[in-house]
PDB file of C-alpha atoms in Angstrom:
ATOM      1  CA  UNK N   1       4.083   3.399  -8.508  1.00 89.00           C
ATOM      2  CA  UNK N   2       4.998   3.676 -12.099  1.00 90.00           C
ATOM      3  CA  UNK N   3       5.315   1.144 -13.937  1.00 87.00           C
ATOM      4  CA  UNK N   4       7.088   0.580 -17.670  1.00 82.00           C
ATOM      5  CA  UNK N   5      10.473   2.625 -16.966  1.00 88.00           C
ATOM      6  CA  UNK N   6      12.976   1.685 -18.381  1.00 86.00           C
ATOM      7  CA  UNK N   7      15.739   2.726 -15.365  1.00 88.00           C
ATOM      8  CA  UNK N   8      15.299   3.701 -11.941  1.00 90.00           C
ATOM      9  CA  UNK N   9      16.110   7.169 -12.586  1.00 90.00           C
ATOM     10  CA  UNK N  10      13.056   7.005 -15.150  1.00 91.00           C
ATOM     11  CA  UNK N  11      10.578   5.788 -12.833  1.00 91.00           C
ATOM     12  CA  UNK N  12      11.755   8.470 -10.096  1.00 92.00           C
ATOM     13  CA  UNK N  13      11.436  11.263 -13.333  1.00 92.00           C
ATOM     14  CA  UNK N  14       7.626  10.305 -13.808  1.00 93.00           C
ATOM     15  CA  UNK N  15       6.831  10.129  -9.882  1.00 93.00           C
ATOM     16  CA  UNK N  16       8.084  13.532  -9.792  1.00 93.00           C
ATOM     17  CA  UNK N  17       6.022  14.520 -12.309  1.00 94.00           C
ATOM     18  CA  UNK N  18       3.071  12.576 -10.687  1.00 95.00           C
ATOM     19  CA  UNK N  19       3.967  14.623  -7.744  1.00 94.00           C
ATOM     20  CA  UNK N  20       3.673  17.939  -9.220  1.00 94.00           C
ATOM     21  CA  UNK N  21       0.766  17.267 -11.326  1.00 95.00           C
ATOM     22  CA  UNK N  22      -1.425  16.431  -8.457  1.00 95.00           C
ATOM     23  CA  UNK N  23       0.026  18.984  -6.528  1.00 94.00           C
ATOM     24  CA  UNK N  24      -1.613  21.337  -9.162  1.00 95.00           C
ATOM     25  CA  UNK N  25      -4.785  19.388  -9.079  1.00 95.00           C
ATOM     26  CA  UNK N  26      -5.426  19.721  -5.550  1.00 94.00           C
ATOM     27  CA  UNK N  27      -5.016  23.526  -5.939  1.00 93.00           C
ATOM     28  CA  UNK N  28      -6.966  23.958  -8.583  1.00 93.00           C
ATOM     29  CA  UNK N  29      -9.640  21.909  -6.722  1.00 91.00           C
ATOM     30  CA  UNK N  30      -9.517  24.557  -3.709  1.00 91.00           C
ATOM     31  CA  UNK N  31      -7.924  21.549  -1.197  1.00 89.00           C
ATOM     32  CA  UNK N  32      -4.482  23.045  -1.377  1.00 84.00           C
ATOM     33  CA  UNK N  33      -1.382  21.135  -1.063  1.00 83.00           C
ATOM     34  CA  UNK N  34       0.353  22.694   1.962  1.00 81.00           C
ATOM     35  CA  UNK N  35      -0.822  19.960   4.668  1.00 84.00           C
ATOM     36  CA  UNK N  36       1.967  16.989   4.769  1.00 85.00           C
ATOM     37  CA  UNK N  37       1.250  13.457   5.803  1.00 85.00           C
ATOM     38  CA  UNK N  38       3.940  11.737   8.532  1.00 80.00           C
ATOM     39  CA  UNK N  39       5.428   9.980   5.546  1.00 86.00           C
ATOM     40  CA  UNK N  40       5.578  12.767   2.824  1.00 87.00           C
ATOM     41  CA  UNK N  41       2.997  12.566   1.253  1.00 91.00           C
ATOM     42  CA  UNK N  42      -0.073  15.876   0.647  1.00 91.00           C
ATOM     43  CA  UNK N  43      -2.263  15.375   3.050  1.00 89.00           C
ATOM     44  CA  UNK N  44      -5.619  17.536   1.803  1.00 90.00           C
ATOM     45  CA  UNK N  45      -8.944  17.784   4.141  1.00 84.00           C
ATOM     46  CA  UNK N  46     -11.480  15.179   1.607  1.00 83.00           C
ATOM     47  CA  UNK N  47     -14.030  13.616   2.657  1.00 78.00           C
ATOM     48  CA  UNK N  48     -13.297   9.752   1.741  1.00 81.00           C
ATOM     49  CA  UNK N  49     -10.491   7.049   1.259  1.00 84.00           C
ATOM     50  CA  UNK N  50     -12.359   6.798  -2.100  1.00 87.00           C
ATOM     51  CA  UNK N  51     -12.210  10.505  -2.996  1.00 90.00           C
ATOM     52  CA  UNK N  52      -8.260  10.350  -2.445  1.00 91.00           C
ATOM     53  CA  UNK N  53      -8.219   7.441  -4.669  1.00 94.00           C
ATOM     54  CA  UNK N  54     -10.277   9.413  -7.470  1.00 94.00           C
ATOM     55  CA  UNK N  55      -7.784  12.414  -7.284  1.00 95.00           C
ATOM     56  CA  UNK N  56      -5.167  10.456  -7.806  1.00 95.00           C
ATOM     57  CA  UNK N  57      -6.565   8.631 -10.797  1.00 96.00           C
ATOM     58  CA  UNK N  58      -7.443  11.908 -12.114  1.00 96.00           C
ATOM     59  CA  UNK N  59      -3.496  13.244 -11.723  1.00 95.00           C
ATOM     60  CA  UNK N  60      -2.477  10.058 -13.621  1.00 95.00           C
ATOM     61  CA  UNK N  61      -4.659  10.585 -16.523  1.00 94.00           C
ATOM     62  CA  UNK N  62      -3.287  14.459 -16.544  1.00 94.00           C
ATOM     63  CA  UNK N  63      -0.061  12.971 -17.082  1.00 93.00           C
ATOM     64  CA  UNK N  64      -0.897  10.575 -19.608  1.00 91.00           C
ATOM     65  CA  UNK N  65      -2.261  13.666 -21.260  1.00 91.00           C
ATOM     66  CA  UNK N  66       0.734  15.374 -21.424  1.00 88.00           C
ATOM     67  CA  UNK N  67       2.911  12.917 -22.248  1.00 86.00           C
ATOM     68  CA  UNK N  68       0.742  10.576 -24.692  1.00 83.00           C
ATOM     69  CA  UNK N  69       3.544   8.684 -26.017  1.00 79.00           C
ATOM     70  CA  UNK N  70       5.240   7.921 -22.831  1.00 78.00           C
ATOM     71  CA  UNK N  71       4.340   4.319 -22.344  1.00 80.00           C
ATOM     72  CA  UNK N  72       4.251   5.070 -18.752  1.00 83.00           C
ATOM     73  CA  UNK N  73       1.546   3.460 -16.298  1.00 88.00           C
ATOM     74  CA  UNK N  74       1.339   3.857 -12.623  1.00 92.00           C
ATOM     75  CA  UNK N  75       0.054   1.319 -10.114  1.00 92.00           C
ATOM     76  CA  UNK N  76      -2.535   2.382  -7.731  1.00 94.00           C
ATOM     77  CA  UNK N  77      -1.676   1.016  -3.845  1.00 94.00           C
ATOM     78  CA  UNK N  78      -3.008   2.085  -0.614  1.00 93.00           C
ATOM     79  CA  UNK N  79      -1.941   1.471   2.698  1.00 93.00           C
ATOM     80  CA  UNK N  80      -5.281   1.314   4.929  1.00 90.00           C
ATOM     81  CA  UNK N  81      -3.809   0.383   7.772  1.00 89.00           C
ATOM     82  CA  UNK N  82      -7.307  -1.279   9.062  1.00 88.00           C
ATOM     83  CA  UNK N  83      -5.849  -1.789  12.681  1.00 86.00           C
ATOM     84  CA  UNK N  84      -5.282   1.704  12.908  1.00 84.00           C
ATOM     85  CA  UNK N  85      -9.672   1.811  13.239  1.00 83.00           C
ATOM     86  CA  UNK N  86     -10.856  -1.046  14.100  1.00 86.00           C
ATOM     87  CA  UNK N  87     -12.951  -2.212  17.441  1.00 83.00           C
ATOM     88  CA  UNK N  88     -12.477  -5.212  18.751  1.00 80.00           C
ATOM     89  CA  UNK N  89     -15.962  -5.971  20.818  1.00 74.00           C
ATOM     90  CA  UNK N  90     -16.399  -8.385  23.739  1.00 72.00           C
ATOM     91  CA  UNK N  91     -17.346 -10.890  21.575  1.00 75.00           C
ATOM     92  CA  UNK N  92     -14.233 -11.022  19.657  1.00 75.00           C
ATOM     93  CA  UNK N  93     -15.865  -9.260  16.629  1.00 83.00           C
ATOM     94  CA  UNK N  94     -14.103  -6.173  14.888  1.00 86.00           C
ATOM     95  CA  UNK N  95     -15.787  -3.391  13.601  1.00 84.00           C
ATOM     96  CA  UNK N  96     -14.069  -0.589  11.183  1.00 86.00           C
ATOM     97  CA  UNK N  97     -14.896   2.965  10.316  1.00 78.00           C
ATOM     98  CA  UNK N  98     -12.720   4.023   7.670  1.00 65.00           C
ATOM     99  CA  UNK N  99     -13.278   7.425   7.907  1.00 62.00           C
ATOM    100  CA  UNK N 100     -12.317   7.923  11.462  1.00 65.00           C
ATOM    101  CA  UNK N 101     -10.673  10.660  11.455  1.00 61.00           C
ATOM    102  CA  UNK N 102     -12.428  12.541   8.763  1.00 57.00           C
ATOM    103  CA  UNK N 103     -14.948  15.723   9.412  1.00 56.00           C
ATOM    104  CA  UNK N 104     -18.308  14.238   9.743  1.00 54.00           C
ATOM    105  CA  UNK N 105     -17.075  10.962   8.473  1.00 50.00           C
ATOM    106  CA  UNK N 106     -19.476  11.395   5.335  1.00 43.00           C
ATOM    107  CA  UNK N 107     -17.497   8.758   3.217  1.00 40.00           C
ATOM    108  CA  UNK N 108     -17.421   4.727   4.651  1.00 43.00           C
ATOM    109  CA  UNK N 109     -18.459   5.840   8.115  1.00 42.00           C
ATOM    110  CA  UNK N 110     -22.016   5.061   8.070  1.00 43.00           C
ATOM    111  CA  UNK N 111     -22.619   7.534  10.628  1.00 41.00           C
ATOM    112  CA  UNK N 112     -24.269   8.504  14.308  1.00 39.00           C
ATOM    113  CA  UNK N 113     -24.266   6.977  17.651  1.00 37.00           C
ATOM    114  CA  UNK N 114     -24.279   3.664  18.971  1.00 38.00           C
ATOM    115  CA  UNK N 115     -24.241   1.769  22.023  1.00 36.00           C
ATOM    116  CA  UNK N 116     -21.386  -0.738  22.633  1.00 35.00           C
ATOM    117  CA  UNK N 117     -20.388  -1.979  25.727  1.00 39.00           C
ATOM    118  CA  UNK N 118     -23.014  -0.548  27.331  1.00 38.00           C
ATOM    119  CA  UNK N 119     -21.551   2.938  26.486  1.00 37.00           C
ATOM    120  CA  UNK N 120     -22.788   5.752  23.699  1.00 34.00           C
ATOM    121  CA  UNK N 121     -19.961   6.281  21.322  1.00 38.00           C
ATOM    122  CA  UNK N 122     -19.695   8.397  18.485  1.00 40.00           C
ATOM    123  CA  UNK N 123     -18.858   6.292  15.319  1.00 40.00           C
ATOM    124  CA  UNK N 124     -20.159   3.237  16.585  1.00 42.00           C
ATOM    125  CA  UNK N 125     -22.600   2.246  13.320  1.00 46.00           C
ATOM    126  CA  UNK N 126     -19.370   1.099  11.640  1.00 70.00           C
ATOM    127  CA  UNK N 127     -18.875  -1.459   8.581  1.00 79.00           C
ATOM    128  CA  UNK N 128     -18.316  -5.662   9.628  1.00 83.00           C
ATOM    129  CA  UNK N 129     -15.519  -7.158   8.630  1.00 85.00           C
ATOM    130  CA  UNK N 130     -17.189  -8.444   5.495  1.00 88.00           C
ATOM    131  CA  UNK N 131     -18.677  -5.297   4.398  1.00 87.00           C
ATOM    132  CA  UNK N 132     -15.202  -3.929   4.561  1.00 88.00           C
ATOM    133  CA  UNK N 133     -13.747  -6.733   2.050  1.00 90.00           C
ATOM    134  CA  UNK N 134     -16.857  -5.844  -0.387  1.00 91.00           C
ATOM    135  CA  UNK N 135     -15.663  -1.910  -0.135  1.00 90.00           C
ATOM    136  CA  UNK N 136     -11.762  -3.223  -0.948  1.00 92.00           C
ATOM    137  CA  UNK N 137     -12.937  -5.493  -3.700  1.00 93.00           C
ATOM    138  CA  UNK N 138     -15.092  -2.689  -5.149  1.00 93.00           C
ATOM    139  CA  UNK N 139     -11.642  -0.473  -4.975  1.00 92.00           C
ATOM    140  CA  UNK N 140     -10.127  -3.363  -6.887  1.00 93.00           C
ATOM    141  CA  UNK N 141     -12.350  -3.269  -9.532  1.00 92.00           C
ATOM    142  CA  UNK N 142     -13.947   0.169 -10.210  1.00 93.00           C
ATOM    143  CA  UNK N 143      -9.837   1.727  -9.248  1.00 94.00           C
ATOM    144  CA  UNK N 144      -8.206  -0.964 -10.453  1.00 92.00           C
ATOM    145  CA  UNK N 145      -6.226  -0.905  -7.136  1.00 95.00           C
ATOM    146  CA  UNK N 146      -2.961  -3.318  -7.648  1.00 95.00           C
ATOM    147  CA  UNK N 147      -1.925  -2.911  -3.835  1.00 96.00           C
ATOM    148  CA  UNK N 148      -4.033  -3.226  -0.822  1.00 96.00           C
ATOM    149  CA  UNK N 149      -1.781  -3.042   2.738  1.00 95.00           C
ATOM    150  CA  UNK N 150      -3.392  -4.054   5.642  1.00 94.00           C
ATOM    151  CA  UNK N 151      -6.291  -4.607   5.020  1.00 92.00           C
ATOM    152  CA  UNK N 152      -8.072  -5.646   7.831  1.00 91.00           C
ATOM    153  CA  UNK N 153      -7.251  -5.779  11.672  1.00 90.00           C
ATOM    154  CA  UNK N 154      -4.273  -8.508  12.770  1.00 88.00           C
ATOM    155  CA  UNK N 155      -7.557 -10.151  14.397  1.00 87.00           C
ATOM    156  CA  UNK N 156      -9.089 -11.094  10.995  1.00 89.00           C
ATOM    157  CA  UNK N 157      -6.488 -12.849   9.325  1.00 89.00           C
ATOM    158  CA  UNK N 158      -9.066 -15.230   7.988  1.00 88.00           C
ATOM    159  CA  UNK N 159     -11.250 -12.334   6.534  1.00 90.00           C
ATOM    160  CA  UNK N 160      -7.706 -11.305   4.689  1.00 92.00           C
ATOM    161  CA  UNK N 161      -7.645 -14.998   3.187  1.00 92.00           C
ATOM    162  CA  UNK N 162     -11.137 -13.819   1.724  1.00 91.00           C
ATOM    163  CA  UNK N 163     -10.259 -10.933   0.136  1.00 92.00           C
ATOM    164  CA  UNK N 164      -6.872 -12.256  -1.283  1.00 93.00           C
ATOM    165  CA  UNK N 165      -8.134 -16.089  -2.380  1.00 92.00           C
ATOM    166  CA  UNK N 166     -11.250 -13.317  -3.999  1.00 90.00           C
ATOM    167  CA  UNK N 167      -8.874 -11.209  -5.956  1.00 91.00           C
ATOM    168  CA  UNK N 168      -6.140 -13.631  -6.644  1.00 89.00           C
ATOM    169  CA  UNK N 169      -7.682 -17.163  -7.219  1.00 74.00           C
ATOM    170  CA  UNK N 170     -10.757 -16.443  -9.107  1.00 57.00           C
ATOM    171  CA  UNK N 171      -9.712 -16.759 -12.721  1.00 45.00           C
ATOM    172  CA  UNK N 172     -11.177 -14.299 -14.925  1.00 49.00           C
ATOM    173  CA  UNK N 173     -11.132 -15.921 -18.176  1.00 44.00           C
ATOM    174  CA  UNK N 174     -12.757 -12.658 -19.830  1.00 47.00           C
ATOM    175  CA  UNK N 175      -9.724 -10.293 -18.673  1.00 48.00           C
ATOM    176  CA  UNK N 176      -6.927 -10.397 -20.528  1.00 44.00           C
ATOM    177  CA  UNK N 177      -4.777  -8.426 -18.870  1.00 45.00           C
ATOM    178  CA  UNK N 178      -4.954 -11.088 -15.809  1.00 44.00           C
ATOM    179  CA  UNK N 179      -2.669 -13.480 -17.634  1.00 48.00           C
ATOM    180  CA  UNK N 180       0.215 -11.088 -17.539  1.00 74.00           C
ATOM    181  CA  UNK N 181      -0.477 -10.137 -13.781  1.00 88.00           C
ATOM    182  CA  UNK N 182       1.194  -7.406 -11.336  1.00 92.00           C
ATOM    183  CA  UNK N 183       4.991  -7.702 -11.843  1.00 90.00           C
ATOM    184  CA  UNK N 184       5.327 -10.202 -13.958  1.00 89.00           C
ATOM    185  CA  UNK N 185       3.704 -12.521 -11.405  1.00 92.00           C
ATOM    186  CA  UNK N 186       1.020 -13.995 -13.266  1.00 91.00           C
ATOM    187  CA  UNK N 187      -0.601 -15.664 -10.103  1.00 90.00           C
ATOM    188  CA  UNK N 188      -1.456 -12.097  -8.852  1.00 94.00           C
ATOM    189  CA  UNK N 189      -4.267  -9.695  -9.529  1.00 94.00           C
ATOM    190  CA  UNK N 190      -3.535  -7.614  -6.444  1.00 95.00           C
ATOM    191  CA  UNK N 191      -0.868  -7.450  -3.692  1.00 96.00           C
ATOM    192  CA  UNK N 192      -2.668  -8.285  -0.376  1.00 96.00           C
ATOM    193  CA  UNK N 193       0.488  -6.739   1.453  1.00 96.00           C
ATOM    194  CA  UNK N 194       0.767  -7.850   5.110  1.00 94.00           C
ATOM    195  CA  UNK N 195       2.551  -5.322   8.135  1.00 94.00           C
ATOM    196  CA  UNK N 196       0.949  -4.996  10.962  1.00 91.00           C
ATOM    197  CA  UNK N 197       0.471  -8.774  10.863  1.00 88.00           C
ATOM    198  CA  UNK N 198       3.876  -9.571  11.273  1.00 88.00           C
ATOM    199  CA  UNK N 199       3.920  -8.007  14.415  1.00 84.00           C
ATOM    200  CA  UNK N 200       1.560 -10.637  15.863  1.00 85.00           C
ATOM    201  CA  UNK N 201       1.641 -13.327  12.853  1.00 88.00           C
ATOM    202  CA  UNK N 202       4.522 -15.683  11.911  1.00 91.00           C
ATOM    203  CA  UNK N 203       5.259 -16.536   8.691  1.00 93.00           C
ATOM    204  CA  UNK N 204       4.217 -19.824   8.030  1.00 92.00           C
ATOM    205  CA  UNK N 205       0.763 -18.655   9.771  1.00 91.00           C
ATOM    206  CA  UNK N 206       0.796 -15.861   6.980  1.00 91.00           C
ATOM    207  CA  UNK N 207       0.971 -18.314   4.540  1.00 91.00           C
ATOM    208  CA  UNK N 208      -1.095 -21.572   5.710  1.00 91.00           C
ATOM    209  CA  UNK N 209      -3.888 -18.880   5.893  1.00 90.00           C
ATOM    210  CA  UNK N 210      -2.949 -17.193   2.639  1.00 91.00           C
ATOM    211  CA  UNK N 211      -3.882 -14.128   3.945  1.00 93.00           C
ATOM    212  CA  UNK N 212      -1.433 -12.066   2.313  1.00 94.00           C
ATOM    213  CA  UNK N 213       0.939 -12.731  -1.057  1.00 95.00           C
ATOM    214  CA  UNK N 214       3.564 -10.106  -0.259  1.00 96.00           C
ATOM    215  CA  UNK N 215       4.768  -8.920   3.234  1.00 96.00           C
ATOM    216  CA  UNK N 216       6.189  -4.889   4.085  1.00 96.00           C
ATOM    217  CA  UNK N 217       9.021  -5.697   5.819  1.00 95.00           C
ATOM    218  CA  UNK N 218      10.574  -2.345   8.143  1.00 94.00           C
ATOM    219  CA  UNK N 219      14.354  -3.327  10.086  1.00 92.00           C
ATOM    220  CA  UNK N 220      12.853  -1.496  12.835  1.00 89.00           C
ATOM    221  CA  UNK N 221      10.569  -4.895  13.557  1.00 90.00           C
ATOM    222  CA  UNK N 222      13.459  -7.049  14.276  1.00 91.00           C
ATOM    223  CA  UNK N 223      16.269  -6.883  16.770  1.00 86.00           C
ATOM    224  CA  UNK N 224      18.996  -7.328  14.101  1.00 94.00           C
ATOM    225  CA  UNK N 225      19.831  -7.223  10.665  1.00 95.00           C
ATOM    226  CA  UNK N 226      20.297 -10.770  10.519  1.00 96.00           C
ATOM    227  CA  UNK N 227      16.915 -11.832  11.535  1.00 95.00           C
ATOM    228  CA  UNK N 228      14.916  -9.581   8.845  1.00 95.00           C
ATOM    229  CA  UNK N 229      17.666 -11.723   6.026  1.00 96.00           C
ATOM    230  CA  UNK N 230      16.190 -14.759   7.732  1.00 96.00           C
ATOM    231  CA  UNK N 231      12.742 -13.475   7.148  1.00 95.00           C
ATOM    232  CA  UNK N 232      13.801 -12.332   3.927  1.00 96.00           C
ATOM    233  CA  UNK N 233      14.825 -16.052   3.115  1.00 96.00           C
ATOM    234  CA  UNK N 234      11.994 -17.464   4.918  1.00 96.00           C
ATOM    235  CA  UNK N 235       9.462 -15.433   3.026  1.00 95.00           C
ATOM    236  CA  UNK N 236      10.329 -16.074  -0.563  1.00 95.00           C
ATOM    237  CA  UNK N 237      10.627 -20.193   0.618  1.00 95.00           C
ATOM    238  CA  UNK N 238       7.196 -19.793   1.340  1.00 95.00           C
ATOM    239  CA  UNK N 239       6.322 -17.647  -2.154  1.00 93.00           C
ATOM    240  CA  UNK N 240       6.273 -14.152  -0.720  1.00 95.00           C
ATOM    241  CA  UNK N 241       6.886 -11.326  -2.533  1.00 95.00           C
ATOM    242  CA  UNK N 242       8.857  -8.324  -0.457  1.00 96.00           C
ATOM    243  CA  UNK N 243       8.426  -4.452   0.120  1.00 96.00           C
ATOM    244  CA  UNK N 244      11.053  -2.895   2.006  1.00 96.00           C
ATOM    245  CA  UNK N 245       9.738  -0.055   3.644  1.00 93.00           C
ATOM    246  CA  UNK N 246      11.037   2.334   6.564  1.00 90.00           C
ATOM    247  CA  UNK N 247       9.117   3.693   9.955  1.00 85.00           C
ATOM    248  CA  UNK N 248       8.179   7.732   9.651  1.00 77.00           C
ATOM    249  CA  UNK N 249      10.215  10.196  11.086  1.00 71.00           C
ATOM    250  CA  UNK N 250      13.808   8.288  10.565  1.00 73.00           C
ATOM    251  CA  UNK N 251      15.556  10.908   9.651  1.00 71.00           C
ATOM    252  CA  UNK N 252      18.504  10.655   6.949  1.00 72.00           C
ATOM    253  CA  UNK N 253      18.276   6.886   7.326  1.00 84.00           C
ATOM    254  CA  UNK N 254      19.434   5.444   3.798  1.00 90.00           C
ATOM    255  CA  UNK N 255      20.188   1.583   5.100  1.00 93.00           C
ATOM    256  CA  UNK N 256      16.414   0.119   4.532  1.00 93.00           C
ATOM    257  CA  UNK N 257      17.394   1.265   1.293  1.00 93.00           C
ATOM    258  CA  UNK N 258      20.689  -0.389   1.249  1.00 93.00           C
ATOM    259  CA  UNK N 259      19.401  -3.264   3.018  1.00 95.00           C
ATOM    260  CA  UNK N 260      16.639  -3.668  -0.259  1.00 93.00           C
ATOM    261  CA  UNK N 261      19.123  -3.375  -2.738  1.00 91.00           C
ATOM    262  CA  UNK N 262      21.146  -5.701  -0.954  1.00 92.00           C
ATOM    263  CA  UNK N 263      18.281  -8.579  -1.149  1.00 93.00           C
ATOM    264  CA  UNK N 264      17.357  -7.708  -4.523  1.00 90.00           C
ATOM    265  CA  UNK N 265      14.131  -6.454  -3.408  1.00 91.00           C
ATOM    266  CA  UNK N 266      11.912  -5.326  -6.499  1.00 91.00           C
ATOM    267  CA  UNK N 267       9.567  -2.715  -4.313  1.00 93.00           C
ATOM    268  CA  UNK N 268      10.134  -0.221  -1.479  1.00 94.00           C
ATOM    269  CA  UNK N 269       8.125   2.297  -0.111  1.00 93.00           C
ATOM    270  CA  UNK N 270      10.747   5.018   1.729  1.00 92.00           C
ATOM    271  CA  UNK N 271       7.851   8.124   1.635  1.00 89.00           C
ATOM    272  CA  UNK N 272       6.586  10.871  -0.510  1.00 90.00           C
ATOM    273  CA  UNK N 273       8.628  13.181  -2.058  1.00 90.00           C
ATOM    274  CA  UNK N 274       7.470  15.947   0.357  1.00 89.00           C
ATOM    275  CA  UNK N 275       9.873  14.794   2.893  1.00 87.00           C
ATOM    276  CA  UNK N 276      13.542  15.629   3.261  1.00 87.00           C
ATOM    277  CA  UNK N 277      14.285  12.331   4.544  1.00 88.00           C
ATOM    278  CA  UNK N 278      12.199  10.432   0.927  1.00 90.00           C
ATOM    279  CA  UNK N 279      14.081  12.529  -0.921  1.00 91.00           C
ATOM    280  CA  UNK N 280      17.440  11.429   0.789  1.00 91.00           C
ATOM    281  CA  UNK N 281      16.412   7.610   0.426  1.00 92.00           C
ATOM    282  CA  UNK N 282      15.444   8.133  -3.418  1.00 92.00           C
ATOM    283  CA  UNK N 283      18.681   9.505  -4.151  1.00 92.00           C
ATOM    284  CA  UNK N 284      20.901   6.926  -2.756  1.00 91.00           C
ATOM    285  CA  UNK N 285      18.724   4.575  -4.754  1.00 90.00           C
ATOM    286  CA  UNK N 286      19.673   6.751  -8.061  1.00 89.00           C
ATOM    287  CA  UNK N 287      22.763   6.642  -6.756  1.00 89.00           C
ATOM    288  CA  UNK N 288      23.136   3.094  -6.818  1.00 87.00           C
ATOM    289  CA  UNK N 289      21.407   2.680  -9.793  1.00 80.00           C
ATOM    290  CA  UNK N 290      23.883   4.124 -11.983  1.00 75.00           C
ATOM    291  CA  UNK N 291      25.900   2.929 -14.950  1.00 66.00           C
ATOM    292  CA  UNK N 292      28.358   0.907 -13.660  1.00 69.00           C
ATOM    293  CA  UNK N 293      28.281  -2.944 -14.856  1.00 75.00           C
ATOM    294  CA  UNK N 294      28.208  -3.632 -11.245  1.00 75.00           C
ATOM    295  CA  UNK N 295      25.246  -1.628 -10.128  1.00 75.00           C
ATOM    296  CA  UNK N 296      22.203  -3.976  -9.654  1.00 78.00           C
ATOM    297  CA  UNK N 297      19.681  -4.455 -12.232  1.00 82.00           C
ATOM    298  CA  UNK N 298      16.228  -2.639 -12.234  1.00 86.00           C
ATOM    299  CA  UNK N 299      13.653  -4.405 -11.882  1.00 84.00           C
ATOM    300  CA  UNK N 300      11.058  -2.667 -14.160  1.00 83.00           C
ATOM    301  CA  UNK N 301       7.646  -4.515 -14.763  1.00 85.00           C
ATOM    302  CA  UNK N 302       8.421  -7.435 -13.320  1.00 88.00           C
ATOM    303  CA  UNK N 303       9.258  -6.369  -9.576  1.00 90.00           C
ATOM    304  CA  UNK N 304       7.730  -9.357  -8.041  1.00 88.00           C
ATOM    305  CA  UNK N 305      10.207 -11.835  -9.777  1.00 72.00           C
TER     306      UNK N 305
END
């Protein structure tokens, strides 16, 4: 996400430019940047979470090459979607390979065969739910990751309260740029972004447990547009910051984005710029963020506000 733009239209300028500079990267690597993810994103065959993380580090600091002066930062976010591969054994224990669907699974995965439930399965020799905090927190710090969604299954809510109370309630009186905190929130060092768990999770639970600081809220979870306001208003009542987001594959769908503009919403995520249907959501966005006195404000650095 960039960060430091002055207008909307900015911040959309230097994503675009993000875009094409790792497009270029990813050719020049051999990967190739004609695969696209069901949100719009590239979609390369790599071997890691981590080596997608590295690439994209390496595209920022291409752009900071290029334009030195610029001012411009991005913040690094990824959406890992830990429900999406974790087992849940008889015991009530979840286990996560990271890398499930990668060739091999040389990255996280540690590999091989193992027996559960009295069954061989490939993939088996997975990481525990507390290795897979250490791997996030090492993201944190060695990336300097500033968004983390879903990070663990909707079954280890508790293990989330780790990983956020870890990041976000540790004072680190050496770093100075932990004072200033992500978007102008200076109680956060990284979004622990809940999704999945609202699916499962109220609210209040969210926030008793403080397993999350920030909730991606889609429409599509709620039966009407009325209850997402009230869990708009119920969320920031309980100190919650928001992401609008949409589902994949809604076609020409601009309301989410209406809908965020609407609730003064300081974050969405409406899909890569590979997709017809990002594309149409960013430019109703530019489109409301034009110079008319009554257009809404942008919220620049400090989205969380």
């Amino acid at each position: 996400m960039p960060i430091g733009c002055v207008s909307f239209h900015d911040a959309m300028r230097w994503g675009a430019e993000l875009n094409l500079v790792l497009r270029d990267l990813l050719d020049a690597k051999g990967l190739g940047h004609v695969n696209r993810g069901a949100v719009g994103g590239f979609a390369p065959q790599l071997n890691s979470t981590e080596e997608a993380i590295v690439i994209v580090k390496d595209a920022i600091a291409k752009v900071k090459e290029v334009h030195p002066s610029s001012g411009i930062s991005f913040g690094l976010g990824v959406h890992v979607a830990a429900h999406a591969f974790a087992t849940v054994g008889v015991d009530g224990d979840v286990v996560y390979n990271l890398d499930k669907w990668v060739a091999g699974s040389k990255g996280l995965n540690k590999g091989g065969y193992g027996s559960f439930n009295g069954r061989l399965h490939a993939h088996l020799l997975s990481y525990d739910r507390d290795e897979v905090v250490d791997i996030l927190r090492e993201w944190c710090r060695q990336h300097q990751v500033m968004t983390i969604i879903d990070p663990v299954d909707i079954k280890d809510i508790k293990i989330a309260c780790t990983l956020n109370r870890s990041e976000n309630e540790v004072v680190d009186a050496g770093n100075s740029d932990a004072a200033d905190g992500v978007g102008g929130d200076p109680s956060v060092k990284v979004q622990v972004v809940g999704h999945a768990f609202l699916q499962h999770t109220k609210l209040e639970t969210l926030h008793e447990e403080r397993a999350c600081n920030t909730i991606l809220l889609h429409l599509s979870q709620y039966g009407t547009v009325t209850a997402a306001v009230q869990a708009v208003v119920q969320a920031r009542v309980l100190g919650l910051s928001i992401i609008v987001g949409c589902d994949a594959g809604t076609v020409d769908d601009v309301f989410p984005v209406d809908f965020a503009v609407g609730i003064g919403c300081g974050q969405v995520k409406m899909g890569g710029l590979l997709s017809a249907e990002g594309v149409v959501r960013y430019n109703r966005l530019a489109g409301l963020s034009t110079d008319d006195p009554r257009a809404p404000s942008y919220a620049g650095a400090t989205f969380r506000r």
